[in-house]
Coordinates of C-alpha atoms in Angstrom, one line a residue:
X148 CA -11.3 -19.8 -3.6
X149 CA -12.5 -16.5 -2.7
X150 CA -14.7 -16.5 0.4
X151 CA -18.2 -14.6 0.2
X152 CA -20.1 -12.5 2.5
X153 CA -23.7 -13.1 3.9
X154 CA -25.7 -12.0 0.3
X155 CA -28.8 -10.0 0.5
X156 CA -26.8 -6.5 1.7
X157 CA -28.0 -3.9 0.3
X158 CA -25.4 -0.7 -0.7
X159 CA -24.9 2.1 1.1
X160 CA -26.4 -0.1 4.4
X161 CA -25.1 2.0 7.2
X162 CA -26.1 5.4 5.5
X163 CA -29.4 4.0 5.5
X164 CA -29.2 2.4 8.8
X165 CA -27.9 5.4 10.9
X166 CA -29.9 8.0 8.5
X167 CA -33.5 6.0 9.5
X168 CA -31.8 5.9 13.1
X169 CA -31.1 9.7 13.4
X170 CA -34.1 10.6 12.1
X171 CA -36.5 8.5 14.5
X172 CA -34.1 9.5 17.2
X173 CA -34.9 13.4 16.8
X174 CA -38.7 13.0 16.6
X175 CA -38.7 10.6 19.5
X176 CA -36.3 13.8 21.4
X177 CA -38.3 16.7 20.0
X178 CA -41.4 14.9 20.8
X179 CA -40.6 14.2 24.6
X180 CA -39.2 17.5 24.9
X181 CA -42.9 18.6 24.2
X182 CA -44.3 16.3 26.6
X183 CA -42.1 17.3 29.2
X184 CA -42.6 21.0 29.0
X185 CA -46.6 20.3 28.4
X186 CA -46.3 17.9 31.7
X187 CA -44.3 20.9 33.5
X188 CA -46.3 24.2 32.7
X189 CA -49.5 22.4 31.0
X190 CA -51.0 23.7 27.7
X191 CA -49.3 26.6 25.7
X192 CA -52.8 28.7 25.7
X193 CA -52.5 28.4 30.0
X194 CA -56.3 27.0 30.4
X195 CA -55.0 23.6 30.8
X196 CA -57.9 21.8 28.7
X197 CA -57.4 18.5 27.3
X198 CA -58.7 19.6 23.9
X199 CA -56.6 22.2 23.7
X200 CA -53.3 19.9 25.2
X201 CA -54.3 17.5 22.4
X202 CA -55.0 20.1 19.5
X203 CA -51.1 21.7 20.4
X204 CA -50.0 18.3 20.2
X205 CA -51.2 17.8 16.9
X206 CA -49.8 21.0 15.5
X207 CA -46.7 20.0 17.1
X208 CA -46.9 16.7 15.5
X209 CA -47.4 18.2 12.1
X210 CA -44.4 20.3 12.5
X211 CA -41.9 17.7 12.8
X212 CA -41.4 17.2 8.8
X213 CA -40.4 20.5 9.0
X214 CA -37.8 20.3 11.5
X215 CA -36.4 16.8 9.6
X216 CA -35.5 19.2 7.2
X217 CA -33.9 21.8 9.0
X218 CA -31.4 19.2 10.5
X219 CA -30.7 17.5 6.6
X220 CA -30.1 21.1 5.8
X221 CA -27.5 21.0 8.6
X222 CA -26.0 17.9 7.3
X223 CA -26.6 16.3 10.7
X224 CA -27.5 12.9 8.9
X225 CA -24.3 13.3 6.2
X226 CA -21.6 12.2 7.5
X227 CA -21.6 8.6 9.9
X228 CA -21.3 6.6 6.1
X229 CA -17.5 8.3 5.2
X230 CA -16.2 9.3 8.8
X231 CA -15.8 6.6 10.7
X232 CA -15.3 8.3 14.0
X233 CA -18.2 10.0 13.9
X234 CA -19.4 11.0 17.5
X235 CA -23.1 12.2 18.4
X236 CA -20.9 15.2 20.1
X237 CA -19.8 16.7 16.4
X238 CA -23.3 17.1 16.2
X239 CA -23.5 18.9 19.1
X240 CA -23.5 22.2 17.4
X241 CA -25.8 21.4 14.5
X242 CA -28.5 20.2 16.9
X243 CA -28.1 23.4 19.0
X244 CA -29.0 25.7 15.8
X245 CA -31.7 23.5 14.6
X246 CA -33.4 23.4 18.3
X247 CA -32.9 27.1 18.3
X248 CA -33.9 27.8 15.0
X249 CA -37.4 25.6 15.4
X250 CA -38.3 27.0 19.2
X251 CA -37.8 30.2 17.5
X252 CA -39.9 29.5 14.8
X253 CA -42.7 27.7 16.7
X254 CA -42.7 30.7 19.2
X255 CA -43.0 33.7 16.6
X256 CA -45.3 31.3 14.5
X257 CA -48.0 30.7 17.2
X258 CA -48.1 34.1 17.7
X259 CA -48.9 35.3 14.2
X260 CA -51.2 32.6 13.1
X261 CA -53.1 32.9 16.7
X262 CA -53.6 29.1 16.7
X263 CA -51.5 29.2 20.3
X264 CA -50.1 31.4 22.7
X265 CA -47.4 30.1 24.2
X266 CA -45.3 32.1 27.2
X267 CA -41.5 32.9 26.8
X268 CA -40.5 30.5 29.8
X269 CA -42.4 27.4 27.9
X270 CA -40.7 28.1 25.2
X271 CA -37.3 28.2 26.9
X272 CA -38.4 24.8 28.5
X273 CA -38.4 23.9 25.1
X274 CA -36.3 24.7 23.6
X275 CA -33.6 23.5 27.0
X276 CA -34.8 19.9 26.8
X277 CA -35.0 19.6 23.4
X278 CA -31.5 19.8 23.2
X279 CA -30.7 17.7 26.0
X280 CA -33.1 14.6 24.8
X281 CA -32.1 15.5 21.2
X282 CA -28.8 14.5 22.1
X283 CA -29.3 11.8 23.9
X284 CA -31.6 10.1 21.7
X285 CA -29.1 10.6 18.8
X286 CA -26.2 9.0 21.2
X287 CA -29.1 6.1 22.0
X288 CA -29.4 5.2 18.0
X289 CA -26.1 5.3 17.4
X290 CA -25.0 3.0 20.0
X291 CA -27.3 0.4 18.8
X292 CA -27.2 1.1 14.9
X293 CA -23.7 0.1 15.7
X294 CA -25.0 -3.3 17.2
X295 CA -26.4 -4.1 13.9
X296 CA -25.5 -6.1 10.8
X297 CA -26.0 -3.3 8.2
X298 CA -23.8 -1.2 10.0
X299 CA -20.6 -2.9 9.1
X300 CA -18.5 -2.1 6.1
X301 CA -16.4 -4.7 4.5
X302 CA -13.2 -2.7 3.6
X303 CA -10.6 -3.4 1.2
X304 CA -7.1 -1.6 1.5
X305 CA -5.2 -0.6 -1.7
X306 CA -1.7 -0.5 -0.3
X307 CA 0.0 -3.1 1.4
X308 CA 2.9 -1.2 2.1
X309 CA 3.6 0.5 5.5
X310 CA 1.1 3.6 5.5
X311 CA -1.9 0.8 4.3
X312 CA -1.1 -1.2 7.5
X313 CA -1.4 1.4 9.4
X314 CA -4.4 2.8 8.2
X315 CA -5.8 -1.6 8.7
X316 CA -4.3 -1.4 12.2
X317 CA -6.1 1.7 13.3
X318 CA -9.5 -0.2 11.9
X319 CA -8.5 -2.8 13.6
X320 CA -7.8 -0.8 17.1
X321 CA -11.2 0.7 17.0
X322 CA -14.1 -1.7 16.4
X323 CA -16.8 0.9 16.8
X324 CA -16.1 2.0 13.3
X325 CA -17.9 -0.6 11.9
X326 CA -14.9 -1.7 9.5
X327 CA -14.5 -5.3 8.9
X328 CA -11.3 -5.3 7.1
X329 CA -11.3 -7.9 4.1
X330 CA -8.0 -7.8 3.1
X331 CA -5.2 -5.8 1.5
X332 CA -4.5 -5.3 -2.9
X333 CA -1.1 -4.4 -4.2
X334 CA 1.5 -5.1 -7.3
X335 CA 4.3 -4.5 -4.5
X336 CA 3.3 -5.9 -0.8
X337 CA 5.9 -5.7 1.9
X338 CA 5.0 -8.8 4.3
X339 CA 2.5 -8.4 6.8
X340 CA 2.7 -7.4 10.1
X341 CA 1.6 -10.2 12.9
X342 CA -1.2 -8.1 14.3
X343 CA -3.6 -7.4 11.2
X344 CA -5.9 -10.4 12.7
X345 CA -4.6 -12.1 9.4
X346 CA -5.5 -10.1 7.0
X347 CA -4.3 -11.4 3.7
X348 CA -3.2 -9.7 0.1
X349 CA -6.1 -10.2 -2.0
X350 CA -4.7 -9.8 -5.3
X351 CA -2.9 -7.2 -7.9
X352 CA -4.3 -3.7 -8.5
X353 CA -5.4 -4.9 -12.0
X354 CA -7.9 -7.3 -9.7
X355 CA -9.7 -4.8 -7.6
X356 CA -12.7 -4.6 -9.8
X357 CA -12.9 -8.4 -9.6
X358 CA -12.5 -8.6 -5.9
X359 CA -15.0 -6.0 -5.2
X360 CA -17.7 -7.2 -7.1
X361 CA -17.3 -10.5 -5.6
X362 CA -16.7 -9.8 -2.3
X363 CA -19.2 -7.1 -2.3
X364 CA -16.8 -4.4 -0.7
X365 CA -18.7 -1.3 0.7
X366 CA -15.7 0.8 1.5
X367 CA -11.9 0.9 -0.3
X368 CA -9.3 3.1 1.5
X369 CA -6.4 3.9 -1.3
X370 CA -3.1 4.4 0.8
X371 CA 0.1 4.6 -1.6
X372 CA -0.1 1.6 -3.5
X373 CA 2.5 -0.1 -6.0
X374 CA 1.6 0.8 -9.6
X375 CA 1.3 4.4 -11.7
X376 CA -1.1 6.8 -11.0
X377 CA -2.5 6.5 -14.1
X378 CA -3.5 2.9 -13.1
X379 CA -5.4 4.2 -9.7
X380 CA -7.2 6.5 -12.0
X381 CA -8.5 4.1 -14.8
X382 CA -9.1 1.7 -11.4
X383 CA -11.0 4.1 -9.2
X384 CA -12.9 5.8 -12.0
X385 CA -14.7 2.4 -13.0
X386 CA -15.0 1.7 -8.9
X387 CA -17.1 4.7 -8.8
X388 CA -19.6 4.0 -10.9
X389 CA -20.3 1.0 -8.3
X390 CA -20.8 3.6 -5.7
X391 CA -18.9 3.0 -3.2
X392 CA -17.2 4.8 -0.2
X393 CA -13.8 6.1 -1.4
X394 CA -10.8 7.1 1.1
X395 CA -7.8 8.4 -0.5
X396 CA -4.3 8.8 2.3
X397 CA -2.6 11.7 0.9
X398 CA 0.7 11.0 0.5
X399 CA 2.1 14.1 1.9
X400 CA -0.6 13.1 5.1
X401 CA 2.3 13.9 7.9
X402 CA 2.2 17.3 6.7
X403 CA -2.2 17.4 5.2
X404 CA -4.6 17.6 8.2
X405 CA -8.0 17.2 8.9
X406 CA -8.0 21.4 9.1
X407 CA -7.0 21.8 5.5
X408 CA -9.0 24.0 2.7
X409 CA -9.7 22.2 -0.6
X410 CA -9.4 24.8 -3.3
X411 CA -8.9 24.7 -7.1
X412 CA -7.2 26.4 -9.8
X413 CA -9.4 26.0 -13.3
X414 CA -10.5 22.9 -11.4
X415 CA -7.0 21.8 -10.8
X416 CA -7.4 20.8 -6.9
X417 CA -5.4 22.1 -4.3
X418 CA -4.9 21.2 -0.7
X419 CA -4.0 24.6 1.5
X420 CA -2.5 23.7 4.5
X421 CA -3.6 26.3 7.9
X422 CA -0.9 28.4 9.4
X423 CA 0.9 26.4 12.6
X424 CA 0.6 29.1 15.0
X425 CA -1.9 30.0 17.5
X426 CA -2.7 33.8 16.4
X427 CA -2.8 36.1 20.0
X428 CA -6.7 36.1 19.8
X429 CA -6.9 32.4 19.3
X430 CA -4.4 32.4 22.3
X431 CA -6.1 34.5 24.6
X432 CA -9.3 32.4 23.7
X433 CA -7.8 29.3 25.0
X434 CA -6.2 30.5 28.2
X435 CA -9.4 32.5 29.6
X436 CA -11.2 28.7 29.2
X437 CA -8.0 27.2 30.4
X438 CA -8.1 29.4 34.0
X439 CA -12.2 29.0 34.5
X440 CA -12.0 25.0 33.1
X441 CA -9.0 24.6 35.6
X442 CA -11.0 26.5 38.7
X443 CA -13.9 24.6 38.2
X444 CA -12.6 21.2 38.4
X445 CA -9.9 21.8 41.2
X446 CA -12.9 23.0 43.1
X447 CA -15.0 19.8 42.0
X448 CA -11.3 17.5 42.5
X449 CA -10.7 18.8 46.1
X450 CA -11.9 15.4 47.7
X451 CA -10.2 13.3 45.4
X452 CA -6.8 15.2 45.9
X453 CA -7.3 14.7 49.4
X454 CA -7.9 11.5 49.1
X455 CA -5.4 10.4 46.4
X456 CA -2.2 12.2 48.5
X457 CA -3.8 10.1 51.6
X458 CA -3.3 6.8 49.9
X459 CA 0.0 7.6 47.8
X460 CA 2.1 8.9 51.3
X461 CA 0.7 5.3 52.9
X462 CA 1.7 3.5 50.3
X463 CA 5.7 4.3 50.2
X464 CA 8.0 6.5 51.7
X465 CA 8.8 9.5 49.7
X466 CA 6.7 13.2 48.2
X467 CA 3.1 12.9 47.3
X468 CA 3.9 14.5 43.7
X469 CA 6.0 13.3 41.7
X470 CA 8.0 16.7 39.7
X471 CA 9.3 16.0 36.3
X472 CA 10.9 18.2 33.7
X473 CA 8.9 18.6 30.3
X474 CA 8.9 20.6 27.5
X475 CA 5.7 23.0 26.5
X476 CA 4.9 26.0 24.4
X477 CA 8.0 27.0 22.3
X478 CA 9.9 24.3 23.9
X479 CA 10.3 25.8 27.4
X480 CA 10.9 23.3 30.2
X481 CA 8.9 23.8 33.1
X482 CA 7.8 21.2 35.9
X483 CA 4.8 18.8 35.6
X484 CA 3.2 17.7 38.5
X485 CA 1.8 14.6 38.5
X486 CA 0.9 12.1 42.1
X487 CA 3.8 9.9 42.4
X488 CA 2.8 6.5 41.3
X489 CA 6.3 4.6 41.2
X490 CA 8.9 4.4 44.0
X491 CA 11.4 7.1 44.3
X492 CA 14.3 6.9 42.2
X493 CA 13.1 4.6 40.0
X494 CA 15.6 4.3 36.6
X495 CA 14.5 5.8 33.2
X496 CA 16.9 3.7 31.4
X497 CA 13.7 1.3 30.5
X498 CA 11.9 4.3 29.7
X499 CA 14.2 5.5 27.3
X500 CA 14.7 2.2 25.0
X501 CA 11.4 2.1 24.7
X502 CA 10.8 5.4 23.3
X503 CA 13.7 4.5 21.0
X504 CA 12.2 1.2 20.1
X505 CA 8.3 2.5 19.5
X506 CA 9.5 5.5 17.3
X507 CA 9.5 2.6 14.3
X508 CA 6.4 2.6 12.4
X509 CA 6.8 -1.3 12.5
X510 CA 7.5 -1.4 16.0
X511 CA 5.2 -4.1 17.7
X512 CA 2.8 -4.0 20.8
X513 CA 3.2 -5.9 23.9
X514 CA 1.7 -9.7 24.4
X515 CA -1.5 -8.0 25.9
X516 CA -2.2 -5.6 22.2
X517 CA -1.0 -2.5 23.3
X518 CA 2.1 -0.1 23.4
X519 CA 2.8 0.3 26.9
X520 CA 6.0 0.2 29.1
X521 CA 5.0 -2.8 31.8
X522 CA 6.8 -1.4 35.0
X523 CA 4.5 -2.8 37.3
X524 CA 7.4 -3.8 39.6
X525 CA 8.2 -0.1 40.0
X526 CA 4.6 0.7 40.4
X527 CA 2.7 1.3 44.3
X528 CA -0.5 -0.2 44.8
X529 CA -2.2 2.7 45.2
X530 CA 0.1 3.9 42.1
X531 CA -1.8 1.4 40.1
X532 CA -5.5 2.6 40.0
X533 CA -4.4 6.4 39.9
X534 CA -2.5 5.5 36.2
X535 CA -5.1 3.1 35.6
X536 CA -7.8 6.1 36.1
X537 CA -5.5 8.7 35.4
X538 CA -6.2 10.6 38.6
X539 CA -2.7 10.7 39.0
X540 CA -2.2 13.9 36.2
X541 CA -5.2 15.8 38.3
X542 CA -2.2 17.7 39.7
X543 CA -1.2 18.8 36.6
X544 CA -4.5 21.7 36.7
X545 CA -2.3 23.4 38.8
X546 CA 0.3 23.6 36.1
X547 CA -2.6 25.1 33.7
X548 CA -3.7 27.9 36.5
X549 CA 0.7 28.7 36.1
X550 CA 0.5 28.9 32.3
X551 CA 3.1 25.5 31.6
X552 CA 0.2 23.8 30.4
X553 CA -3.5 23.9 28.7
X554 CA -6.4 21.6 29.6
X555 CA -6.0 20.7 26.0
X556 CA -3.0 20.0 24.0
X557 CA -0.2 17.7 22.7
X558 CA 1.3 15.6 25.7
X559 CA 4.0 17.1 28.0
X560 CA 7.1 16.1 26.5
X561 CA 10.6 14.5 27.8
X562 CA 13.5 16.4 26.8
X563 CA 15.8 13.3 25.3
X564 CA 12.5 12.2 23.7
X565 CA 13.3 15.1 21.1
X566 CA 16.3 13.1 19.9
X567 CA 14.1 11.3 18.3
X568 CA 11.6 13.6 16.5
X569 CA 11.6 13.9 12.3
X570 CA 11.7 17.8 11.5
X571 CA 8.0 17.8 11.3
X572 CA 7.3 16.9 15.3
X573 CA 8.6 20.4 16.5
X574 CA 5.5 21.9 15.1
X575 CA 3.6 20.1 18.2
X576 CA 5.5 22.7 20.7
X577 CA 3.5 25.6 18.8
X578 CA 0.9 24.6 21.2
X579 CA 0.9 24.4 24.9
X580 CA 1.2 21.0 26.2
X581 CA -2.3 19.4 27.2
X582 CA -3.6 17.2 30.3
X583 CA -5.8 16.0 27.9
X584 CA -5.4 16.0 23.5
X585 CA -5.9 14.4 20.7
X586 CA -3.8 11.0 21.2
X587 CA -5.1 10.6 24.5
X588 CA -8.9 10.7 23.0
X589 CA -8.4 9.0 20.2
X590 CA -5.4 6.8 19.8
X591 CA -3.5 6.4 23.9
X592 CA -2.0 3.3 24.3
X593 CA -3.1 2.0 21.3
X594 CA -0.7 3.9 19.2
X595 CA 3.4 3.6 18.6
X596 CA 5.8 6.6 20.3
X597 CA 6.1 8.2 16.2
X598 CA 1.7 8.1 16.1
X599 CA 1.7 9.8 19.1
X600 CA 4.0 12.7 18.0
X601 CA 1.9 12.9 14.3
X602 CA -1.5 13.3 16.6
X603 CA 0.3 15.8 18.2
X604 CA 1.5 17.6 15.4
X605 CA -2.1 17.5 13.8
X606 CA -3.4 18.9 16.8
X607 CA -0.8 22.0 16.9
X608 CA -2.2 22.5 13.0
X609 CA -5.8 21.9 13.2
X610 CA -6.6 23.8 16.6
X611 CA -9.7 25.6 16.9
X612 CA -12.0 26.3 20.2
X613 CA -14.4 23.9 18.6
X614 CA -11.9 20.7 18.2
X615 CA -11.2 21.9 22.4
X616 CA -14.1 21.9 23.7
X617 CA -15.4 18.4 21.5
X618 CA -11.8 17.0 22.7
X619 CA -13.1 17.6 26.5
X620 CA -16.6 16.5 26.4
X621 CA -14.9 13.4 25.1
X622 CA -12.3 12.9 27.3
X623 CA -14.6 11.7 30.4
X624 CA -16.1 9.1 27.9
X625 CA -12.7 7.7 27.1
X626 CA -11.4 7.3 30.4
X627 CA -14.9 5.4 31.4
X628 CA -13.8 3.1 28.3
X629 CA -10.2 2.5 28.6
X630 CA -9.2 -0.4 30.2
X631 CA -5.0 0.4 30.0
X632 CA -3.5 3.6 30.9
X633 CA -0.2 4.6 29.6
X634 CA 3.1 4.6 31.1

């Protein structure tokens, strides 16, 4: 007997959840930003009145309709339903042109209508800590829409073979999407890996109206399933009349990333996939904020580099850096400097067999949920909280000021870790190699040896300055929430 959820959910619950959320949280930041700058430099017409403090406020006030609208028309409350990963720094951007846009607007408005006279700085005020208590308020509401009922999605994979588990274990890995994962529908399922928190095949694709409806699925993520395409069509096509969220894995996805254009030929659609090479502009780009990024925090660093060499020469006898071979741009080895967290001449042996034995998509984590290499009995003490902070790759800024590395990029690589790369891995050494990157934001210990390398690889074809600087805003974030560094 099929079990039910809780009944009384309305569809489409998160959209209107985080929508109501996102809204309330950008009057509540526009509206203090007001207050702050009215506290600051007093009324907008300079005499200080009440009545004229409270009249501005009212204008204000009416105005904020208006500026609702502006965001929608930036799509800043489109997207939390369908992307999952959905961060209040994506909207970074957005919220900088609608704040601009609307302090603009107020400014040259006031001035033309004459009902206020505000002065350049209070506008600046403005228009500064709008987007400051913008952003957090939109961080605030997202952090506790996720706290609520409404906010998860009961998900049903079509696919049970290995690309659907991954796609269940990734949910699984990241409970701040919101996914409660209900099970898995296929003609053809392999068996089930141990770690899907037993998760269960549901039933045959011919079933997946019937389990929908009465399990009252919000989201169904298609991922190569058993059965002909004509089938999925027919399927889907009555699904979407239920309106529901659709995913669809490409099945070329090793090669399709999130960079690529959707076009069409007589509505025939095609997927173009973004040249894999940084053009010289794009490269130039990326080094000047490489050399400034890497000044300013081995300026900011200087006490903790003190004070990490300090503890890692009292620890054990041997070189406060620890100098290893890796590969970077166009595969050229170079040395990475990291603090030395093991004791010298420490075997790679163990190191090796488990690169070999995580390169399988079917590989399994360790007893504590996560793919890392447990060496602790190679590892100093003061070894452990440097890995376990990752302090210990601070001396790698020193490779980025050389040119071996980028502050952003796919992870320095070990030569004999190329003997296990498929043809499409190599595309990750179009890049410079990064201190920080796209597995280590998103996926880091979580993830097998062959993830890491796909990350990489989707990186090297989906850079932009954009995905750079959102991939170090989050990095600081991450590292405050990750329990388990990697080996």
């Amino acid at each position: 007997m099929e079990s039910r959820p809780p009944r009384g959910r309305e569809p489409h619950g998160r959209r209107r959840l985080v929508v109501r959320g996102l809204i309330a949280a950008d009057v509540v930041g526009l509206f203090a930003a007001f207050v702050a700058t009215a506290l600051i430099w007093g009324a907008g017409s300079g005499s200080g009145n009440r009545l004229a403090l409270a009249f501005e406020y009212l204008l204000f006030a009416l105005t904020l309709p208006a500026w609702v609208l502006v965001a929608k028309l930036h799509t800043l409350y489109d997207h939390d339903e369908e992307r999952t990963s959905r961060s209040t720094i994506e909207d970074f951007v957005g919220v900088l042109h609608v704040v601009t846009l609307g302090v603009w607007g107020l400014y040259v408005g006031a001035h033309v209508t004459g009902l206020a006279d505000p002065e350049l700085y209070k506008a600046v005020t403005f228009w500064a800590a709008s987007i400051a208590l913008v952003t957090v308020s939109r961080a605030a509401a997202r952090a506790i829409c996720r706290r609520r009922p409404a906010y998860s999605q009961a998900t049903l994979i079509v696919g049970a073979d290995a690309v659907g588990q991954l796609v269940a274990r990734k949910f699984l890995q990241h409970p701040e999407y919101g996914i409660r994962l209900l099970g898995f529908v296929d003609d053809t399922p392999r068996t089930l890996r141990e770690d899907l928190g037993g998760a269960q095949v549901l039933g045959k694709i011919g079933d997946l109206e019937r389990i929908v409806r009465a399990l009252e699925v919000d989201r169904v993520v298609v991922a190569f399933a058993g059965g002909g395409s004509e089938q999925h069509v027919d399927v889907l096509g009555r699904l979407k009349s239920r309106d529901l969220q659709i995913d669809i894995v490409p099945r070329l996805h090793e090669i399709v990333g999130p960079k690529a254009d959707l076009h069409s030929v007589e509505g025939l659609p095609l997927v173009g996939l973004p040249s894999p090479k940084l053009l010289p502009f794009s490269r130039t780009i990326k080094r000047g904020v490489d050399v400034i990024g890497a000044m300013i925090l081995l300026t900011l660093t200087t006490p903790i580099f003190a004070i990490a060499a300090w503890c890692v020469r009292r620890d054990s006898p041997g070189p406060i850096f620890f100098r290893q071979p890796r590969l970077g741009l166009g595969m050229k080895e170079f040395t990475a400097l990291k603090f030395r967290t093991m004791r010298v001449d420490t075997d790679d042996a163990e190191h090796r067999a488990f690169i070999r034995r995580t390169m399988d998509a079917s590989a399994m984590p360790s007893s504590n949920g996560i793919f890392k290499l447990d060496r602790s009995n190679a590892v100093t003490r003061s070894g452990r909280w440097l890995r376990k902070t990752s302090l210990d790759e601070l001396p790698q800024l020193l490779n980025v000021l050389r040119g071996d590395m980028s502050l952003v990029g796919p992870r320095p690589c070990l030569a004999y870790e190329t003997e296990h790369f498929r043809p499409h891995h190599f595309e990750r050494f179009n890049v410079p190699a990064g201190i920080t990157g796209l597995w280590q934001v998103t996926a880091r210990a979580h993830s097998t040896f062959g993830e890491a390398l796909d990350l990489d690889v989707s990186y090297a074809r989906n850079w932009s300055l954009g995905l750079d600087l959102l991939l170090l805003l989050r990095t600081p974030f991450e590292l405050l929430r990750q329990k388990d560094a990697t080996a």
